[in-house]
mmCIF file of C-alpha atoms in Angstrom:
data_model
loop_
_atom_site.group_PDB
_atom_site.id
_atom_site.type_symbol
_atom_site.label_atom_id
_atom_site.label_comp_id
_atom_site.label_asym_id
_atom_site.label_seq_id
_atom_site.Cartn_x
_atom_site.Cartn_y
_atom_site.Cartn_z
ATOM 1 C CA MET D 782 -19.222 -17.844 -31.990
ATOM 2 C CA SER D 783 -21.261 -18.762 -28.965
ATOM 3 C CA CYS D 784 -21.329 -21.946 -26.990
ATOM 4 C CA THR D 785 -24.357 -24.209 -27.268
ATOM 5 C CA LYS D 786 -26.540 -26.232 -24.943
ATOM 6 C CA ALA D 787 -25.585 -29.472 -26.706
ATOM 7 C CA LYS D 788 -22.162 -30.662 -25.585
ATOM 8 C CA THR D 789 -20.133 -33.851 -25.536
ATOM 9 C CA ASP D 790 -20.386 -36.048 -22.438
ATOM 10 C CA SER D 791 -16.706 -35.837 -21.536
ATOM 11 C CA PRO D 792 -14.035 -33.140 -21.227
ATOM 12 C CA SER D 793 -13.055 -31.890 -24.679
ATOM 13 C CA ALA D 794 -11.204 -29.069 -26.399
ATOM 14 C CA PRO D 795 -13.619 -26.196 -27.096
ATOM 15 C CA ARG D 796 -13.695 -26.887 -30.858
ATOM 16 C CA GLU D 797 -15.017 -30.388 -30.049
ATOM 17 C CA LEU D 798 -17.037 -29.778 -26.870
ATOM 18 C CA TYR D 799 -19.995 -28.305 -28.763
ATOM 19 C CA GLU D 800 -19.795 -30.826 -31.644
ATOM 20 C CA PRO D 801 -23.267 -32.322 -30.949
ATOM 21 C CA SER D 802 -24.828 -29.007 -32.034
ATOM 22 C CA ALA D 803 -25.543 -28.722 -35.776
ATOM 23 C CA LEU D 804 -25.500 -24.932 -35.452
ATOM 24 C CA PHE D 805 -22.065 -24.962 -33.839
ATOM 25 C CA ARG D 806 -20.678 -27.354 -36.479
ATOM 26 C CA LYS D 807 -21.919 -25.113 -39.282
ATOM 27 C CA ALA D 808 -20.699 -21.896 -37.633
ATOM 28 C CA ARG D 809 -17.322 -23.517 -36.962
ATOM 29 C CA SER D 810 -16.994 -24.647 -40.585
ATOM 30 C CA TYR D 811 -17.869 -21.162 -41.777
ATOM 31 C CA ALA D 812 -15.400 -19.536 -39.365
ATOM 32 C CA GLU D 813 -12.592 -21.913 -40.310
ATOM 33 C CA GLU D 814 -13.123 -21.161 -44.011
ATOM 34 C CA ASN D 815 -13.687 -17.408 -43.754
ATOM 35 C CA HIS D 816 -11.888 -15.991 -40.711
ATOM 36 C CA ASP D 817 -8.216 -15.806 -39.736
ATOM 37 C CA GLU D 818 -8.960 -16.679 -36.108
ATOM 38 C CA TRP D 819 -12.039 -17.670 -34.171
ATOM 39 C CA TYR D 820 -12.998 -18.124 -30.540
ATOM 40 C CA VAL D 821 -15.905 -19.557 -28.596
ATOM 41 C CA LEU D 822 -17.969 -17.200 -26.449
ATOM 42 C CA SER D 823 -18.736 -19.310 -23.405
ATOM 43 C CA ALA D 824 -21.323 -18.401 -20.788
ATOM 44 C CA LYS D 825 -19.057 -19.973 -18.164
ATOM 45 C CA TYR D 826 -15.506 -19.382 -19.443
ATOM 46 C CA TYR D 827 -15.981 -16.154 -21.461
ATOM 47 C CA VAL D 828 -13.555 -16.446 -24.440
ATOM 48 C CA LEU D 829 -12.188 -19.878 -25.303
ATOM 49 C CA ASP D 830 -9.438 -20.734 -27.759
ATOM 50 C CA PRO D 831 -10.892 -23.545 -29.904
ATOM 51 C CA ASP D 832 -7.689 -25.543 -29.464
ATOM 52 C CA GLY D 833 -7.401 -24.809 -25.758
ATOM 53 C CA SER D 834 -7.240 -27.301 -22.927
ATOM 54 C CA PRO D 835 -10.150 -29.714 -22.530
ATOM 55 C CA ILE D 836 -12.973 -28.443 -20.362
ATOM 56 C CA GLU D 837 -15.758 -30.271 -18.583
ATOM 57 C CA PRO D 838 -19.248 -30.068 -20.067
ATOM 58 C CA TYR D 839 -21.323 -27.444 -18.253
ATOM 59 C CA ASP D 840 -24.897 -26.219 -18.201
ATOM 60 C CA GLU D 841 -24.757 -22.415 -18.216
ATOM 61 C CA THR D 842 -26.255 -19.981 -20.707
ATOM 62 C CA LEU D 843 -26.775 -16.260 -21.075
ATOM 63 C CA ASN D 844 -30.238 -16.746 -22.558
ATOM 64 C CA ASN D 845 -31.997 -16.213 -19.214
ATOM 65 C CA ALA D 846 -29.337 -14.017 -17.595
ATOM 66 C CA SER D 847 -30.242 -10.544 -16.368
ATOM 67 C CA VAL D 848 -28.968 -7.440 -18.144
ATOM 68 C CA GLU D 849 -26.578 -6.847 -15.239
ATOM 69 C CA GLU D 850 -25.194 -10.404 -15.481
ATOM 70 C CA ARG D 851 -24.719 -10.064 -19.245
ATOM 71 C CA GLN D 852 -22.996 -6.694 -18.778
ATOM 72 C CA LYS D 853 -20.541 -8.203 -16.277
ATOM 73 C CA TRP D 854 -19.973 -11.147 -18.633
ATOM 74 C CA SER D 855 -19.415 -8.718 -21.528
ATOM 75 C CA GLN D 856 -16.808 -6.771 -19.554
ATOM 76 C CA ARG D 857 -14.830 -9.978 -18.970
ATOM 77 C CA VAL D 858 -15.156 -10.906 -22.648
ATOM 78 C CA LEU D 859 -13.905 -7.453 -23.624
ATOM 79 C CA GLU D 860 -10.863 -7.842 -21.344
ATOM 80 C CA GLN D 861 -10.048 -11.243 -22.838
ATOM 81 C CA LEU D 862 -10.485 -9.999 -26.421
ATOM 82 C CA ARG D 863 -8.161 -7.086 -25.626
ATOM 83 C CA GLU D 864 -5.563 -9.481 -24.163
ATOM 84 C CA ARG D 865 -5.669 -11.473 -27.422
ATOM 85 C CA ASP D 866 -5.239 -8.264 -29.461
ATOM 86 C CA VAL D 867 -8.529 -8.946 -31.250
ATOM 87 C CA LEU D 868 -9.666 -5.337 -30.816
ATOM 88 C CA ALA D 869 -6.739 -3.813 -32.730
ATOM 89 C CA GLU D 870 -7.306 -1.205 -35.414
ATOM 90 C CA GLY D 871 -7.884 -2.763 -38.812
ATOM 91 C CA ASN D 872 -9.441 -5.931 -37.404
ATOM 92 C CA THR D 873 -13.003 -6.999 -38.062
ATOM 93 C CA LEU D 874 -14.805 -8.789 -35.252
ATOM 94 C CA VAL D 875 -17.461 -11.056 -36.758
ATOM 95 C CA ILE D 876 -19.904 -12.315 -34.152
ATOM 96 C CA HIS D 877 -21.665 -15.615 -34.808
ATOM 97 C CA ALA D 878 -23.903 -15.764 -31.752
ATOM 98 C CA GLY D 879 -27.385 -15.172 -30.475
ATOM 99 C CA LYS D 880 -28.472 -11.757 -29.275
ATOM 100 C CA SER D 881 -27.999 -12.603 -25.590
ATOM 101 C CA TYR D 882 -24.273 -13.083 -26.307
ATOM 102 C CA TYR D 883 -23.691 -9.769 -28.086
ATOM 103 C CA GLU D 884 -26.415 -7.295 -27.051
ATOM 104 C CA GLU D 885 -24.588 -6.081 -23.924
ATOM 105 C CA LEU D 886 -21.158 -6.492 -25.539
ATOM 106 C CA LEU D 887 -21.808 -4.070 -28.418
ATOM 107 C CA PRO D 888 -21.847 -0.870 -26.289
ATOM 108 C CA PHE D 889 -18.390 -1.795 -24.943
ATOM 109 C CA LEU D 890 -17.119 -2.074 -28.528
ATOM 110 C CA ASP D 891 -18.431 1.326 -29.683
ATOM 111 C CA ASP D 892 -15.217 3.202 -28.886
ATOM 112 C CA LYS D 893 -12.859 0.460 -30.062
ATOM 113 C CA PRO D 894 -11.077 0.743 -33.442
ATOM 114 C CA VAL D 895 -12.343 -2.671 -34.556
ATOM 115 C CA ASP D 896 -15.160 -3.098 -37.084
ATOM 116 C CA VAL D 897 -18.029 -5.291 -35.835
ATOM 117 C CA LYS D 898 -20.239 -7.447 -38.049
ATOM 118 C CA ILE D 899 -23.071 -9.793 -37.069
ATOM 119 C CA PRO D 900 -24.012 -11.635 -40.267
ATOM 120 C CA THR D 901 -26.909 -13.616 -38.802
ATOM 121 C CA GLU D 902 -28.387 -10.777 -36.740
ATOM 122 C CA GLY D 903 -32.178 -10.982 -36.608
ATOM 123 C CA LEU D 904 -32.368 -14.477 -38.083
ATOM 124 C CA ARG D 905 -34.292 -17.259 -36.351
ATOM 125 C CA MET D 906 -32.676 -20.653 -35.744
ATOM 126 C CA GLY D 907 -33.823 -22.249 -39.012
ATOM 127 C CA GLU D 908 -32.869 -19.142 -40.976
ATOM 128 C CA THR D 909 -29.446 -19.113 -39.339
ATOM 129 C CA LEU D 910 -28.854 -22.765 -40.241
ATOM 130 C CA SER D 911 -29.895 -21.996 -43.830
ATOM 131 C CA TRP D 912 -27.554 -18.993 -43.909
ATOM 132 C CA TYR D 913 -24.607 -21.242 -43.008
ATOM 133 C CA ASN D 914 -25.736 -24.033 -45.357
ATOM 134 C CA GLU D 915 -25.697 -21.580 -48.266
ATOM 135 C CA ARG D 916 -22.134 -20.502 -47.468
ATOM 136 C CA ILE D 917 -20.258 -23.658 -46.501
#
């Protein structure tokens, strides 16, 4: 799932850093109930383990990043997902993020043996919140 603009005011583990965001809380609850593992897609840190070391709040997003910047970011994300063995055959990668966090990543996943699902693709913010509310 992607990081959010709303963050705590002090260094926190990734699962807690984005706690002020209702969307993050709902996506996290859904992921914890429905997925074996989950990670945070961070504009600054790429792939974060939710129980990883505390990190400082930051103010970076991919929402206004150029295609080239998002492609470079996606390459780093791909490397980190590969290192975590997330892209292994038989796995399903479920992306809970806005389009700017997966649009340039998807082409890099085309030739990987992992299945990719984006359950909230095309939904607006309110629709996405409703989607999670109906499932948690």
